[in-house]
Coordinates of C-alpha atoms and ligand atoms in Angstrom, one line a residue:
M142 CA 18.2 -4.2 12.7
N143 CA 19.6 -0.7 13.2
T144 CA 18.9 1.2 16.3
Y145 CA 19.1 4.9 17.0
P146 CA 22.3 5.5 19.1
E147 CA 22.4 6.6 22.7
L148 CA 23.1 10.3 22.7
N149 CA 25.9 11.9 24.8
L150 CA 28.3 14.8 24.9
Y151 CA 31.9 14.1 24.1
I152 CA 34.5 16.1 26.1
D153 CA 38.2 15.5 26.5
G154 CA 38.0 12.2 24.7
A155 CA 35.1 10.7 26.8
W156 CA 31.4 10.4 26.4
R157 CA 29.3 12.1 29.1
K158 CA 25.7 12.5 30.3
T159 CA 24.5 15.6 32.1
G160 CA 21.3 14.6 33.9
E161 CA 19.4 17.1 31.8
D162 CA 18.1 16.3 28.4
F163 CA 15.4 16.9 25.7
T164 CA 13.5 14.8 23.3
V165 CA 14.5 13.9 19.7
I166 CA 11.6 13.3 17.4
N167 CA 11.2 11.3 14.2
P168 CA 9.6 13.8 11.9
A169 CA 7.8 11.1 9.9
T170 CA 6.0 9.6 12.9
E171 CA 6.3 12.3 15.6
A172 CA 7.5 9.5 17.9
E173 CA 10.3 10.1 20.4
I174 CA 13.4 8.3 19.3
G175 CA 16.0 9.5 21.8
R176 CA 17.0 11.9 24.5
C177 CA 19.7 14.4 23.8
P178 CA 21.8 15.7 26.8
R179 CA 21.8 19.4 27.5
A180 CA 25.3 20.8 28.4
R181 CA 25.6 22.8 31.6
I182 CA 28.0 25.8 31.8
S183 CA 30.4 23.5 33.6
D184 CA 30.4 21.1 30.7
L185 CA 31.1 24.0 28.3
D186 CA 34.0 25.1 30.5
D187 CA 35.4 21.6 30.5
A188 CA 35.1 21.5 26.7
L189 CA 37.0 24.7 26.5
T190 CA 39.8 23.5 28.8
A191 CA 40.0 20.2 26.8
A192 CA 40.1 22.0 23.5
E193 CA 42.9 24.3 24.6
A194 CA 45.0 21.3 25.6
G195 CA 44.0 19.4 22.5
F196 CA 45.1 22.4 20.3
C197 CA 48.6 22.3 21.9
I198 CA 48.9 18.6 20.9
W199 CA 47.2 18.8 17.5
R200 CA 49.0 21.9 16.1
R201 CA 52.3 20.1 16.7
T202 CA 51.1 16.9 15.0
A203 CA 52.6 16.5 11.6
P204 CA 50.1 17.2 8.8
R205 CA 50.6 13.7 7.4
D206 CA 49.7 12.2 10.8
R207 CA 46.6 14.4 11.0
A208 CA 45.7 13.3 7.5
D209 CA 46.2 9.6 8.5
I210 CA 43.7 9.9 11.4
M211 CA 41.2 11.8 9.3
L212 CA 41.4 9.1 6.5
K213 CA 41.1 6.3 9.1
A214 CA 38.0 8.0 10.6
A215 CA 36.5 8.5 7.1
A216 CA 37.1 4.8 6.3
L217 CA 35.3 3.8 9.5
M218 CA 32.4 6.0 8.5
R219 CA 32.2 4.4 5.1
E220 CA 32.1 1.0 6.8
R221 CA 29.3 2.3 9.1
Q222 CA 27.4 3.9 6.3
E223 CA 24.2 2.0 6.8
D224 CA 24.0 2.6 10.5
I225 CA 24.7 6.3 10.1
A226 CA 22.2 6.6 7.3
Q227 CA 19.5 4.9 9.3
S228 CA 20.1 7.3 12.2
I229 CA 19.9 10.3 9.8
T230 CA 16.6 9.1 8.3
A231 CA 15.1 8.5 11.8
E232 CA 16.0 11.9 13.1
H233 CA 15.7 14.0 9.9
G234 CA 13.1 12.2 7.8
K235 CA 15.0 12.2 4.4
P236 CA 14.8 9.0 2.2
L237 CA 17.4 6.4 3.1
A238 CA 19.0 6.6 -0.4
Q239 CA 19.7 10.4 0.2
A240 CA 20.9 9.7 3.7
R241 CA 23.4 7.1 2.4
L242 CA 24.7 9.6 -0.2
E243 CA 25.0 12.2 2.6
V244 CA 27.3 9.8 4.5
I245 CA 29.5 9.4 1.5
R246 CA 29.6 13.1 0.9
G247 CA 30.6 13.7 4.5
C248 CA 33.4 11.1 4.1
E249 CA 34.6 12.9 1.0
F250 CA 34.8 16.2 2.9
F251 CA 37.2 14.5 5.4
E252 CA 39.2 12.9 2.6
W253 CA 39.6 16.1 0.6
D254 CA 40.6 18.2 3.6
A255 CA 43.0 15.4 4.7
G256 CA 44.8 15.9 1.4
E257 CA 44.7 19.7 1.8
A258 CA 46.2 19.4 5.3
M259 CA 49.5 18.4 3.6
R260 CA 49.3 21.4 1.2
T261 CA 49.0 24.5 3.4
Y262 CA 52.0 25.9 1.7
G263 CA 53.6 29.1 2.8
R264 CA 55.7 31.4 0.6
V265 CA 59.3 32.8 0.3
I266 CA 59.3 36.4 -0.7
P267 CA 62.3 37.4 -2.8
S268 CA 64.6 39.6 -0.7
A269 CA 68.0 41.3 -0.5
P270 CA 71.0 39.1 0.3
G271 CA 71.2 38.3 4.0
M272 CA 67.4 38.7 4.5
R273 CA 64.7 36.1 4.4
Y274 CA 61.0 36.8 4.4
V275 CA 58.9 33.7 4.8
V276 CA 55.1 33.4 5.0
H277 CA 53.8 30.7 7.3
H278 CA 50.2 29.5 7.5
Q279 CA 49.3 28.5 11.1
P280 CA 46.2 27.1 12.7
V281 CA 43.9 29.8 14.1
G282 CA 43.3 28.1 17.5
V283 CA 40.1 26.7 19.0
V284 CA 37.1 26.7 16.7
L285 CA 33.5 26.9 17.8
G286 CA 31.5 25.0 15.1
L287 CA 27.8 25.4 14.9
S288 CA 26.0 23.1 12.5
P289 CA 22.4 22.9 11.4
W290 CA 19.8 20.2 11.1
N291 CA 19.3 19.9 7.4
F292 CA 22.4 17.6 6.8
P293 CA 23.0 15.9 10.2
M294 CA 26.2 14.2 9.1
S295 CA 27.7 16.2 6.2
Q296 CA 27.2 19.7 7.8
P297 CA 29.2 18.8 11.0
A298 CA 31.7 17.0 8.7
R299 CA 32.5 20.3 6.9
K300 CA 33.4 22.1 10.1
I301 CA 35.3 19.2 11.7
A302 CA 37.2 18.5 8.5
G303 CA 38.3 22.1 8.1
A304 CA 39.4 22.5 11.7
L305 CA 41.2 19.2 12.0
A306 CA 43.0 19.4 8.7
S307 CA 44.3 22.9 9.7
G308 CA 45.6 21.8 13.1
C309 CA 42.8 23.5 15.1
A310 CA 40.9 21.9 17.9
I311 CA 37.1 22.2 17.7
I312 CA 34.1 22.4 20.0
L313 CA 31.1 21.4 17.8
K314 CA 27.6 22.3 18.8
A315 CA 25.6 20.2 16.4
A316 CA 21.8 20.6 15.9
E317 CA 19.9 19.3 18.9
E318 CA 17.1 18.1 16.6
T319 CA 19.4 15.8 14.6
P320 CA 22.3 14.9 17.0
A321 CA 23.1 11.4 15.8
G322 CA 25.0 12.3 12.6
A323 CA 27.6 14.2 14.6
M324 CA 27.7 11.5 17.2
H325 CA 28.7 9.0 14.6
I326 CA 31.5 11.2 13.3
V327 CA 32.9 11.7 16.8
Q328 CA 32.7 7.9 17.5
A329 CA 34.7 7.3 14.3
F330 CA 37.4 9.8 15.3
H331 CA 37.5 8.3 18.8
D332 CA 38.0 4.9 17.3
A333 CA 40.6 6.2 14.8
G334 CA 42.8 7.4 17.7
L335 CA 42.3 11.2 17.7
P336 CA 44.0 12.6 20.8
P337 CA 41.6 13.7 23.6
G338 CA 40.4 17.4 23.5
V339 CA 41.0 17.9 19.8
L340 CA 37.3 17.3 19.0
N341 CA 34.5 18.0 21.5
L342 CA 30.8 17.7 20.9
V343 CA 28.1 19.5 22.9
F344 CA 24.4 20.0 22.7
G345 CA 22.1 22.3 24.7
E346 CA 20.5 25.7 24.5
P347 CA 22.0 27.2 21.3
G348 CA 21.8 30.8 22.5
Q349 CA 23.4 30.0 25.9
I350 CA 26.2 27.9 24.3
S351 CA 27.2 30.5 21.7
E352 CA 26.9 33.4 24.2
H353 CA 29.1 31.6 26.7
L354 CA 31.8 30.3 24.3
I355 CA 32.2 33.0 21.7
K356 CA 33.6 35.5 24.1
Q357 CA 36.2 33.1 25.6
D358 CA 39.8 33.9 24.7
P359 CA 40.8 30.5 23.3
V360 CA 38.0 30.6 20.8
R361 CA 39.4 32.2 17.7
L362 CA 36.9 31.3 15.0
V363 CA 33.1 30.8 14.9
A364 CA 32.1 28.6 12.0
F365 CA 28.4 28.7 11.5
T366 CA 25.9 27.3 9.0
G367 CA 22.3 28.4 9.4
S368 CA 19.9 31.3 8.9
T369 CA 21.1 34.8 8.1
A370 CA 19.3 36.2 11.2
V371 CA 21.2 33.9 13.6
G372 CA 24.5 34.4 11.6
R373 CA 24.1 38.2 12.0
H374 CA 23.5 37.8 15.7
L375 CA 26.6 35.6 16.1
T376 CA 28.8 37.9 14.0
T377 CA 27.8 40.8 16.2
M378 CA 28.7 38.9 19.4
A379 CA 32.0 37.8 17.8
S380 CA 32.9 41.4 16.9
E381 CA 33.1 42.2 20.6
S382 CA 36.1 40.0 21.0
M383 CA 37.3 40.5 17.4
T384 CA 36.8 36.7 16.9
R385 CA 36.8 35.6 13.3
V386 CA 33.7 34.2 11.7
L387 CA 32.9 31.8 8.9
M388 CA 29.3 32.3 7.9
E389 CA 27.5 30.0 5.6
L390 CA 24.0 31.4 5.7
G391 CA 20.7 31.3 3.8
G392 CA 20.1 31.3 0.1
H393 CA 17.2 31.8 -2.3
A394 CA 18.7 30.3 -5.4
P395 CA 17.6 31.7 -8.8
V396 CA 17.4 29.4 -11.9
I397 CA 17.5 31.2 -15.2
V398 CA 16.1 29.1 -18.0
C399 CA 17.2 30.7 -21.3
D400 CA 15.3 30.6 -24.6
D401 CA 17.8 28.1 -26.1
A402 CA 17.5 25.6 -23.2
D403 CA 16.3 22.0 -23.7
V404 CA 13.0 22.6 -21.9
E405 CA 12.2 19.0 -21.1
K406 CA 15.6 18.1 -19.7
A407 CA 15.8 21.4 -17.7
A408 CA 12.3 21.0 -16.3
L409 CA 12.7 17.4 -15.3
S410 CA 16.1 17.9 -13.7
S411 CA 14.8 20.9 -11.8
A412 CA 11.7 19.2 -10.5
I413 CA 13.7 16.3 -9.2
R414 CA 16.4 18.4 -7.6
K415 CA 13.9 20.8 -6.0
Y416 CA 12.5 18.2 -3.7
R417 CA 15.8 16.6 -2.6
N418 CA 16.0 16.9 1.2
A419 CA 12.4 18.2 1.0
G420 CA 13.9 21.5 -0.3
Q421 CA 15.7 22.1 2.9
V422 CA 19.0 22.9 1.3
C423 CA 20.6 26.4 1.2
T424 CA 21.4 25.8 -2.4
S425 CA 18.0 24.5 -3.3
P426 CA 16.7 25.8 -6.7
T427 CA 13.9 28.0 -5.7
R428 CA 13.1 31.0 -8.0
F429 CA 12.8 29.9 -11.6
F430 CA 12.9 32.7 -14.2
V431 CA 11.9 31.1 -17.5
H432 CA 12.0 32.8 -20.9
E433 CA 8.4 33.5 -22.0
R434 CA 8.7 31.5 -25.2
I435 CA 9.3 28.2 -23.3
F436 CA 7.6 29.2 -20.0
Q437 CA 4.4 27.1 -20.4
P438 CA 6.0 23.8 -21.5
F439 CA 8.6 24.2 -18.7
L440 CA 5.8 24.8 -16.1
D441 CA 3.7 21.9 -17.4
I442 CA 6.6 19.4 -17.3
F443 CA 7.7 20.7 -13.9
V444 CA 4.2 20.3 -12.4
K445 CA 3.7 16.9 -14.0
R446 CA 7.0 15.6 -12.5
T447 CA 6.1 17.3 -9.1
A448 CA 2.8 15.4 -9.1
A449 CA 4.7 12.1 -9.6
T450 CA 7.0 12.8 -6.6
V451 CA 6.6 9.9 -4.1
V452 CA 6.2 11.4 -0.7
G453 CA 6.4 9.2 2.4
K454 CA 8.5 7.9 5.2
G455 CA 12.2 7.9 4.4
V456 CA 12.6 4.2 5.4
D457 CA 10.0 3.1 2.8
A458 CA 11.3 1.9 -0.6
G459 CA 10.8 4.2 -3.5
V460 CA 10.1 7.3 -1.5
E461 CA 11.6 10.4 -3.1
M462 CA 10.7 13.0 -0.5
G463 CA 10.2 12.7 3.3
P464 CA 8.7 15.1 5.8
V465 CA 10.2 18.5 6.6
A466 CA 12.5 18.1 9.5
N467 CA 10.6 20.0 12.2
N468 CA 7.1 21.3 12.7
R469 CA 8.3 25.0 12.5
R470 CA 8.6 24.6 8.7
L471 CA 4.9 23.7 8.3
P472 CA 3.4 27.0 9.3
A473 CA 6.3 28.9 7.7
L474 CA 5.7 27.2 4.3
L475 CA 1.9 27.6 4.6
G476 CA 2.3 31.3 5.4
L477 CA 4.4 31.8 2.2
V478 CA 1.9 30.0 0.0
E479 CA -1.2 31.8 1.4
D480 CA 0.5 35.2 1.1
A481 CA 1.5 34.5 -2.5
V482 CA -2.0 33.3 -3.5
A483 CA -3.6 36.3 -1.8
K484 CA -1.4 38.5 -3.9
G485 CA -2.4 36.9 -7.1
A486 CA 0.0 33.9 -7.6
N487 CA -1.2 30.8 -9.3
L488 CA -1.0 27.7 -7.0
C489 CA -0.3 25.0 -9.6
I490 CA 0.0 22.0 -7.2
G491 CA 0.5 21.3 -3.5
G492 CA 0.3 24.1 -1.0
G493 CA -0.5 22.3 2.2
R494 CA 0.2 19.7 4.8
V495 CA -0.1 16.0 3.8
G496 CA -1.8 13.8 6.4
K497 CA -2.2 14.4 10.1
T498 CA 0.8 12.6 11.5
G499 CA 4.3 13.5 10.5
Y500 CA 5.5 16.8 9.2
F501 CA 4.7 16.2 5.5
F502 CA 4.3 19.1 3.2
A503 CA 3.2 18.6 -0.3
P504 CA 5.6 19.4 -3.2
T505 CA 4.4 22.8 -4.2
V506 CA 4.6 25.0 -7.3
L507 CA 3.6 28.6 -7.5
A508 CA 3.5 30.4 -10.9
N509 CA 3.3 34.0 -11.9
V510 CA 4.1 35.1 -8.4
P511 CA 4.1 38.9 -8.1
D512 CA 7.3 40.7 -6.9
G513 CA 5.5 41.8 -3.7
A514 CA 4.8 38.3 -2.4
R515 CA 6.9 37.4 0.6
V516 CA 8.2 34.2 -1.1
M517 CA 10.0 36.4 -3.6
Q518 CA 12.2 37.6 -0.8
E519 CA 12.1 35.0 1.9
E520 CA 13.9 31.7 1.6
P521 CA 11.2 29.0 1.8
F522 CA 13.6 26.2 3.0
G523 CA 11.1 23.6 2.0
P524 CA 9.5 21.9 -1.1
L525 CA 8.3 25.0 -2.7
A526 CA 9.2 26.3 -6.2
V527 CA 8.4 29.7 -7.7
I528 CA 8.2 29.7 -11.6
N529 CA 7.8 33.0 -13.3
P530 CA 8.1 34.1 -17.0
V531 CA 10.7 36.7 -18.1
T532 CA 11.1 38.4 -21.5
T533 CA 14.9 39.0 -21.6
L534 CA 18.1 37.8 -20.0
D535 CA 18.6 41.2 -18.5
E536 CA 15.2 40.9 -16.7
A537 CA 16.0 37.4 -15.5
I538 CA 19.4 38.6 -14.0
A539 CA 17.7 41.6 -12.4
Q540 CA 15.2 39.3 -10.8
A541 CA 17.9 36.9 -9.7
N542 CA 19.8 39.7 -8.0
A543 CA 16.6 41.2 -6.4
V544 CA 17.1 39.4 -3.0
P545 CA 19.5 40.0 -0.1
Y546 CA 21.0 36.5 -0.7
G547 CA 23.8 35.4 -3.0
L548 CA 24.7 31.8 -2.4
A549 CA 23.9 29.5 -5.3
A550 CA 22.5 30.3 -8.7
Y551 CA 21.9 28.3 -11.8
G552 CA 21.4 28.7 -15.5
F553 CA 20.2 26.5 -18.4
S554 CA 21.7 27.5 -21.7
N555 CA 24.4 26.5 -24.2
R556 CA 25.0 29.9 -25.6
A557 CA 28.4 31.2 -24.7
D558 CA 27.3 34.8 -24.7
Y559 CA 24.4 34.0 -22.2
I560 CA 26.8 32.0 -20.0
D561 CA 29.3 34.7 -20.0
K562 CA 26.8 37.4 -19.1
M563 CA 25.3 35.3 -16.2
T564 CA 28.8 34.5 -14.9
D565 CA 29.6 38.2 -14.9
E566 CA 26.3 39.6 -13.6
V567 CA 24.6 37.2 -11.3
E568 CA 25.4 37.9 -7.7
A569 CA 26.3 34.6 -6.1
G570 CA 29.2 32.7 -4.6
N571 CA 28.5 29.8 -6.9
I572 CA 26.8 29.6 -10.3
S573 CA 26.2 26.3 -12.1
F574 CA 25.2 25.9 -15.8
N575 CA 23.1 22.9 -17.0
T576 CA 23.5 21.2 -13.6
L577 CA 22.0 21.8 -10.2
E578 CA 25.0 20.7 -8.3
A579 CA 26.5 23.6 -6.5
S580 CA 29.0 22.2 -4.0
L581 CA 31.6 19.5 -4.1
P582 CA 34.5 18.8 -1.7
E583 CA 36.9 20.1 -4.3
T584 CA 35.1 23.3 -5.1
P585 CA 35.0 26.4 -2.9
F586 CA 31.5 27.0 -1.5
G587 CA 30.1 30.1 0.2
G588 CA 28.1 33.2 -0.3
V589 CA 28.0 37.0 -1.1
K590 CA 25.7 39.6 0.3
S591 CA 23.6 38.3 3.3
S592 CA 24.5 34.7 2.4
G593 CA 27.7 35.2 4.4
Y594 CA 31.4 35.1 3.9
G595 CA 34.3 32.6 3.9
R596 CA 34.5 29.5 1.8
E597 CA 34.3 25.8 2.7
G598 CA 35.9 23.2 0.4
G599 CA 38.3 23.6 -2.5
T600 CA 41.8 24.8 -2.0
E601 CA 40.3 27.9 -0.3
G602 CA 38.5 25.9 2.4
L603 CA 41.3 25.9 5.0
D604 CA 42.0 29.6 4.7
N605 CA 39.4 30.4 7.3
Y606 CA 41.0 28.1 9.8
M607 CA 44.5 29.4 9.4
T608 CA 46.3 32.7 10.1
V609 CA 49.2 34.1 8.1
K610 CA 52.4 34.8 9.9
N611 CA 55.2 36.6 8.1
V612 CA 58.7 35.9 9.4
S613 CA 61.5 38.4 8.6
H614 CA 65.0 37.1 9.3
S615 CA 68.2 39.0 8.9
M616 CA 71.3 36.9 8.9
D617 CA 73.2 39.7 10.8
I618 CA 71.9 42.0 13.4
V619 CA 71.1 45.3 11.6
Ligands
NAD149 P1 17.2 29.1 13.3 O1 17.8 30.2 12.6 O2 16.6 29.3 14.6 O3 18.3 27.9 13.5 C1 19.2 27.5 12.5 C2 20.3 26.8 13.2 O4 21.0 27.7 14.0 C3 19.9 25.6 14.2 O5 20.7 24.5 14.0 C4 20.0 26.3 15.6 O6 20.4 25.3 16.6 C5 21.1 27.2 15.4 N1 21.0 28.4 16.3 C6 19.9 29.1 16.5 N2 20.1 30.2 17.3 C7 21.4 30.0 17.7 C8 22.2 30.8 18.6 N3 21.8 31.9 19.2 N4 23.5 30.4 18.7 C9 24.0 29.3 18.0 N5 23.2 28.6 17.2 C10 22.0 28.9 17.0 O7 16.1 28.5 12.3 P2 15.4 27.1 12.1 O8 14.0 27.3 12.3 O9 16.1 26.0 12.8 O10 15.7 27.0 10.6 C11 15.0 27.9 9.7 C12 15.9 28.7 8.8 O11 17.3 28.4 9.1 C13 15.7 28.3 7.4 O12 14.7 29.2 6.9 C14 17.0 28.6 6.8 O13 17.1 29.9 6.3 C15 18.0 28.5 7.9 N6 18.9 27.3 7.8 C16 19.9 27.3 6.9 C17 20.7 26.2 6.7 C18 21.8 26.3 5.7 O14 22.3 25.2 5.3 N7 22.3 27.5 5.4 C19 20.5 25.1 7.5 C20 19.5 25.1 8.4 C21 18.7 26.2 8.5

């Protein structure tokens, strides 16, 4: 029988309570499952002092030794997959099968970045005899990581992996609503022998924590995943101290279904992917622009598959979609549906809460949604799909680009000219064709426009965590 872990802060290599805490809720039952400690200012200052000391040790640790500890921690997490997955499902609500995959994905982030730790190559610039110009990549310093609640384990994993692989120390503030995922990661690193201070974990009032820590001198990078509004606020604060930011913000992913696409396969794959994590994914396919010739069959198949989606508690066998993770999403989603319907959209299925206990929202499809509806601009971050007909690829691309976001985008087609045009013209950090997978450990992930800047993953992923130092060396004094 798996139990939800006891929740603590982790500072300078030791777990700590604070005397103040708040409730963690299971979104499927609304029952209290744990109490998460709230950091005091003195705890944050301790974390800062510890991280500074940890950075001095870790930046001088050989990349291969850093990689060894990361791989050991990842192996421990793989061994503990079931416990971690059970915690994730309890605090977040997602089906166990998805939680298990999340744990593996989190491990893959550590494994990939551990390899990259050994490949942060510099460069020798050709020079005159007697001169050497050498470019070094050095860790930026102490990182403040801020991770959200939609992937309790793999989101913290991204930030911790990037920081540790680069030789940085990190203070992570994980999401207070889903704290156990990050706790398990920290426990694995503790058990793998990570030196004290290199990784610190805090929870508390998000605004207070970010305001107190961002302006502190040792903090050299703020790595945030969350909403564009909060990202903008944090970036403004960071600009006061010229602190670097890595911002992975909201998305409102378009899916362009071209006239040559296999309608059935595209519709089925889309309807399954849409409801993964109850739609609470920044890359979730959300705005479907379907060529008018295949619009009706696409909509029919999508709605039929939506109706078959098994909604329930994540711990129950066969469940495909759990509740949304917190009760803020229920009125937010309802508001978007009501607004769209009032403006003339066709509500094909869903549109409201399911049951009275637990934050369940029905898988929802809106069709023929007018441009003026809020959902055409606002990220629903829930199980809501918009499906609209278009007459040309130009129109579809214009619609795809008609939002402030540019994170993930998708296309269904096998025509080289269509693929080429979408690659060139769709404004997004990532575009995927005939697959709704947008992000892997080995591919760079991030946004354009209001979806943020910087990349996580790929060979680009450690760039944010490192600075470039050029060394000019004359063999004689000149
Ligand atoms: P929110 O913007 O208030 O919070 C998002 C995250 O930011 C939370 O984890 C929160 O703890 C943190 N946060 C909030 N204010 C902060 C501050 N001042 N300093 C530091 N951290 C802070 O919104 P929410 O209601 O929790 O989520 C709703 C929206 O957030 C969604 O509509 C979606 O756009 C966005 N979101 C995006 C992602 C993503 O993967 N990009 C993940 C979660 C949420």
